Coordinates of C-alpha atoms in Angstrom, one line a residue:
Chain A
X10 CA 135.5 139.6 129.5
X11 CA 137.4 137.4 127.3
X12 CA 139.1 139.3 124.4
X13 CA 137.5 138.9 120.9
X14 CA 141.2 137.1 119.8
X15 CA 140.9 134.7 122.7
X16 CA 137.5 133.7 121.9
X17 CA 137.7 133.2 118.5
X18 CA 140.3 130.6 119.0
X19 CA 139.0 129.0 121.7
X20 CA 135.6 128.8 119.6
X21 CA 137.9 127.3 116.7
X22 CA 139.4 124.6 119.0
X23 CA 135.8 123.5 120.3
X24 CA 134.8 123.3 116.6
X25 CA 137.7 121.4 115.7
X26 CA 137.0 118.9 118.3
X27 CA 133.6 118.7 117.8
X28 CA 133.7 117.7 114.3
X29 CA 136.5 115.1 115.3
X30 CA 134.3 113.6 117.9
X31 CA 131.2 113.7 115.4
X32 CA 133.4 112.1 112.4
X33 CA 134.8 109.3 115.0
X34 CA 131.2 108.5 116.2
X35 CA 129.5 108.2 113.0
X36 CA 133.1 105.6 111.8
X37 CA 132.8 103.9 114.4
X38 CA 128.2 103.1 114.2
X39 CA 129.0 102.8 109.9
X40 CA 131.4 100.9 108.7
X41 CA 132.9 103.5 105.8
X42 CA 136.0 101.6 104.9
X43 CA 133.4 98.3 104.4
X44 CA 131.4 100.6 102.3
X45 CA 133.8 102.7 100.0
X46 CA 135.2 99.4 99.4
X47 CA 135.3 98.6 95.2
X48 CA 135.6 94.7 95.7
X49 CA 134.0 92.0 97.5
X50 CA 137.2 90.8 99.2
X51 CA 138.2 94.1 100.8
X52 CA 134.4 95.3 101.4
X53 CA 134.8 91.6 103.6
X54 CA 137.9 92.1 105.3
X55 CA 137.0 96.0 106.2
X56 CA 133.7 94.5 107.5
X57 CA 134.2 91.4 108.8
X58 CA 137.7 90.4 109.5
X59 CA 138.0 88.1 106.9
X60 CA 137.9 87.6 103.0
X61 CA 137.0 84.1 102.8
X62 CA 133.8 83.0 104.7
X63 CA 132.7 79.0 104.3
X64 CA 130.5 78.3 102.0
X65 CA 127.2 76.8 103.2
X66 CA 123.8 75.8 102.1
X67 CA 122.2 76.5 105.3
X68 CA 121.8 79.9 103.8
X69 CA 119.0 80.2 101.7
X70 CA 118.5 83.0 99.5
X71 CA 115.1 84.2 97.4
X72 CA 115.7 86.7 94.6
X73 CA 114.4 86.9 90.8
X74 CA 116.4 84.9 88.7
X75 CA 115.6 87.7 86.0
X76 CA 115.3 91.1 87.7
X77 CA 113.8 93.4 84.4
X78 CA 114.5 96.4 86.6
X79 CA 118.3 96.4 88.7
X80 CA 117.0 99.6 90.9
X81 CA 114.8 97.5 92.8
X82 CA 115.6 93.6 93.6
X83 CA 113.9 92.1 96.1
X84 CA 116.2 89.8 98.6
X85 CA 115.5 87.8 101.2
X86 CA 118.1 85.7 103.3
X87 CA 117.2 83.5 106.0
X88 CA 119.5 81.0 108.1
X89 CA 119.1 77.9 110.0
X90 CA 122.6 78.1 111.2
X91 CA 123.0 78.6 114.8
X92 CA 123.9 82.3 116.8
X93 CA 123.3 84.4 114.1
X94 CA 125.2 87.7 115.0
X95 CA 124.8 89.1 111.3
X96 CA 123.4 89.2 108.1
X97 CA 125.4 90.8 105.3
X98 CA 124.1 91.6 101.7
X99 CA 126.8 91.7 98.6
X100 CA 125.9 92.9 95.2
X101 CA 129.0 91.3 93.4
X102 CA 129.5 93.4 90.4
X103 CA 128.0 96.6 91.9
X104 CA 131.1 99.8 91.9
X105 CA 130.4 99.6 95.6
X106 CA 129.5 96.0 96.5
X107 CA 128.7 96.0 100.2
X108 CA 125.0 96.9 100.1
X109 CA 123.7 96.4 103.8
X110 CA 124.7 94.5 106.7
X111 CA 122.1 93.7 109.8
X112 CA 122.8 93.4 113.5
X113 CA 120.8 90.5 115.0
X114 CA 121.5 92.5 118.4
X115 CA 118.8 90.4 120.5
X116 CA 118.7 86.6 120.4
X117 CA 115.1 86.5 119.9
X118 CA 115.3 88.1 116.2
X119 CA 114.5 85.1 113.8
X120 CA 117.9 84.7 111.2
X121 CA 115.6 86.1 108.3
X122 CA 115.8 89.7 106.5
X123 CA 114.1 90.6 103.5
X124 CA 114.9 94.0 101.5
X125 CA 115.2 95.5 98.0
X126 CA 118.5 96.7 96.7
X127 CA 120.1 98.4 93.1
X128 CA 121.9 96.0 90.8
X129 CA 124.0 98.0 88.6
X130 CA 124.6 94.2 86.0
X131 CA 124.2 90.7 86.2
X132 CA 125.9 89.2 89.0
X133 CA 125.8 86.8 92.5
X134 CA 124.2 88.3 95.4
X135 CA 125.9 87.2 98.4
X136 CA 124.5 86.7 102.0
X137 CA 127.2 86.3 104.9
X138 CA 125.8 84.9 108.0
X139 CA 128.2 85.4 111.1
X140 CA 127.5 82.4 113.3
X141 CA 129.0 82.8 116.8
X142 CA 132.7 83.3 116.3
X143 CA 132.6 81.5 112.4
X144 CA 131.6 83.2 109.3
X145 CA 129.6 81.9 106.5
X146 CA 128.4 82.7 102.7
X147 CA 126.1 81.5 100.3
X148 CA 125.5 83.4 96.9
X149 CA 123.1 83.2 93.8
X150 CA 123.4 84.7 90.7
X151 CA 120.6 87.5 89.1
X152 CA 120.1 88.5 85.5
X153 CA 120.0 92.0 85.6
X154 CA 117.9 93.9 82.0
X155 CA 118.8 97.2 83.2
X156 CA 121.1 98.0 85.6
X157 CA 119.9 100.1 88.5
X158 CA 122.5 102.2 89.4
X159 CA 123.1 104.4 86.0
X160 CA 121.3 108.2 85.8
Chain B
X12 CA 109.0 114.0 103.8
X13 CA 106.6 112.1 104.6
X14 CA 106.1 109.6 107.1
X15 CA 107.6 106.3 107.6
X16 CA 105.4 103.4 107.5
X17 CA 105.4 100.2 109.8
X18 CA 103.3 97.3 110.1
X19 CA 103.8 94.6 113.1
X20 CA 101.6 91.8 113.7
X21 CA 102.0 88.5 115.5
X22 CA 102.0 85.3 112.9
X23 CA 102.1 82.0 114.8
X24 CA 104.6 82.7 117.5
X25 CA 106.5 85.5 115.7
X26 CA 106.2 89.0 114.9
X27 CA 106.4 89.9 111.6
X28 CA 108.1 93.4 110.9
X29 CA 107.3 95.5 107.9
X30 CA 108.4 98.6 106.9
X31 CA 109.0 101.4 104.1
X32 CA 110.9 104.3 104.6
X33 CA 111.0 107.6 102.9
X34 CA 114.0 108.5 101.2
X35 CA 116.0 109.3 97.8
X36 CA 118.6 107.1 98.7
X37 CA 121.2 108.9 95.8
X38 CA 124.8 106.5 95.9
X39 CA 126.6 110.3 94.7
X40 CA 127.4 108.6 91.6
X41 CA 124.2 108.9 89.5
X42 CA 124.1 111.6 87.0
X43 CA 121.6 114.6 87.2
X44 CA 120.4 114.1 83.6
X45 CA 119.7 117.5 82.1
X46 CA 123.1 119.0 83.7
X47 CA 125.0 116.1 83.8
X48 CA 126.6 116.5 86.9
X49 CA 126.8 114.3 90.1
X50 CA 123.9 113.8 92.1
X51 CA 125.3 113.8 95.8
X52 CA 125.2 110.9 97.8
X53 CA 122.3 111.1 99.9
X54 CA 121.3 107.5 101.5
X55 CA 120.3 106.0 105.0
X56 CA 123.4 104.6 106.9
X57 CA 121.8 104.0 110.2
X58 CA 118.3 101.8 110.8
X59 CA 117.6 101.2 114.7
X60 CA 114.8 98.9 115.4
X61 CA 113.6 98.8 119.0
X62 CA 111.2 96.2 120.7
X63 CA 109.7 98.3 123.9
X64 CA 112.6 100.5 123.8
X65 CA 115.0 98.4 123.2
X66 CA 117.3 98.0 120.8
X67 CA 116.7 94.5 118.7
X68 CA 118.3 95.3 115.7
X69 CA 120.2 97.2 113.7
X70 CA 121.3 97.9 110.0
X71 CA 123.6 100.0 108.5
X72 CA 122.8 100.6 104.5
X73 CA 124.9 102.1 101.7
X74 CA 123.3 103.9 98.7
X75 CA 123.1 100.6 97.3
X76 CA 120.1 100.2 98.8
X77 CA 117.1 101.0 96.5
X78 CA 114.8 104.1 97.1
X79 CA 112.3 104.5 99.7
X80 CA 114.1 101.2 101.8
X81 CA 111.8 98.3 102.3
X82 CA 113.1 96.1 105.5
X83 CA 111.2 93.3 107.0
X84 CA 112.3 91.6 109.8
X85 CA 110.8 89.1 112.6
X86 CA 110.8 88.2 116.4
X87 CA 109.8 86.0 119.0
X88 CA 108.4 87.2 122.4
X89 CA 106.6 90.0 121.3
X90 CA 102.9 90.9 122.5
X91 CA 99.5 93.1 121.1
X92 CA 100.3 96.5 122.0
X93 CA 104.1 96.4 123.1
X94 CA 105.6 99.6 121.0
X95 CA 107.6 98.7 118.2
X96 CA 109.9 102.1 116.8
X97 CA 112.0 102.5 113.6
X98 CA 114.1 105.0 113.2
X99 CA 117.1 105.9 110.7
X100 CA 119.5 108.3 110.6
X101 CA 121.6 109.3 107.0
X102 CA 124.7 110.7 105.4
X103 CA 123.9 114.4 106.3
X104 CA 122.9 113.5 110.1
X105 CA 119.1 113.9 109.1
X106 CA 116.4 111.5 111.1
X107 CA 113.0 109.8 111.0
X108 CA 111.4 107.7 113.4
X109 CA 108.1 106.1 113.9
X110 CA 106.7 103.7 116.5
X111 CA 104.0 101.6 116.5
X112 CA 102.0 98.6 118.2
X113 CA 102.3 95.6 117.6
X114 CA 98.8 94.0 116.3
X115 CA 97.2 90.5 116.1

């Protein structure tokens, strides 16, 4: 019979570690430094590894010129460049600016993603494609009539 | 909640993914507007997409992504009836997955 001290401590410790482990796993599957980040250079660097991808027109992306509603903005990016590893989505101007970022995890995946994301103002939308080792960026600007991340 | 919806079916040589998920997706920085307060962040962090059970790709999302996610994706290789599953996993560890087959 352990006594009721011993066990409560012992039941603290395996709490304690439990919530490390859970708060290591979940940093190390989603990126919160990337995230939290308030600029577009530091959301990269957290991210990526660097702040200053190439710019290429081997990205293409589709988007509203005018989006009349910045909680919903459709995006699609797609890619002829070659290994595509990842697909990253940037609202510039948004307070957090990393918006989502996509794994190509098997080779057979087509370089192509298409979602909808908030714009809180008018701003670039940036894609960067991570090709192999070398990293790559395109952008293109949307009008935003009302921003979509406001209450 | 209610169920997450996929659709995927084989155009030309690809498979075309489509999908909407269910879910508030709150960034913890909008406003509750009749007690002004913060609504807490509540948003997908973790989409897994599997191809017969395996894992072809994955996305991680901030609140920045708008409500009820829309992702569409596409692959090479796949065949009528091999399962395709979704599933995502949020900010407060809660889940949702769905698995379908792929159509012609």
């Amino acid at each position: 019979m352990i006594d009721p001290k011993r066990r409560a401590l012992i039941m603290s410790a395996l709490t304690g570690c439990a919530a490390w482990l859970g708060s290591r796993l979940a940093w190390a599957e989603w990126n919160a430094a990337a995230f939290h980040s308030k600029d577009v250079a530091s959301a990269l660097k957290g991210l990526l590894g660097t702040d200053s991808p190439e710019t290429s027109d081997r990205i293409q992306i589709k988007a509203p010129d005018i989006a009349e509603n910045g909680a919903v903005v459709p995006i699609t990016v797609e890619t002829d460049l070659p290994e595509v590893r990842s697909i990253s989505l940037i609202a510039a101007k948004n307070p957090n600016p990393l918006v989502a970022s996509f794994e190509f995890v098997d080779p057979k995946v087509t370089p192509f993603i298409s979602t909808r994301i908030k714009m809180a103002e008018t701003a670039d939308v940036i894609a960067v494609v991570q090709s192999g080792d070398k990293f790559y960026q395109n952008a293109r600007a949307v009008k935003v009539t009302i921003g979509g991340c406001g209450g | 909640m209610s169920e997450m919806k996929i659709r995927a079916k084989i155009e030309g040589d690809e498979t075309v993914v489509k999908c909407l998920m269910t879910h508030p997706m709150e960034t913890g920085m909008r406003k509750d507007s009749k007690t002004g307060e913060l609504i807490p962040a509540h948003f997908i962090q973790e989409v897994i997409c599997k191809h017969k059970d395996r894992v072809v790709l994955k996305a991680s999302f901030s609140g920045g992504v708008s409500q009820n996610p829309y992702l569409s994706f596409k692959f090479k290789g796949g065949a009528a009836g091999d399962p395709l599953e979704i599933s995502w996993t949020d900010n407060k560890g809660e889940s949702q997955s769905a698995k379908v087959e792929i159509q012609t």
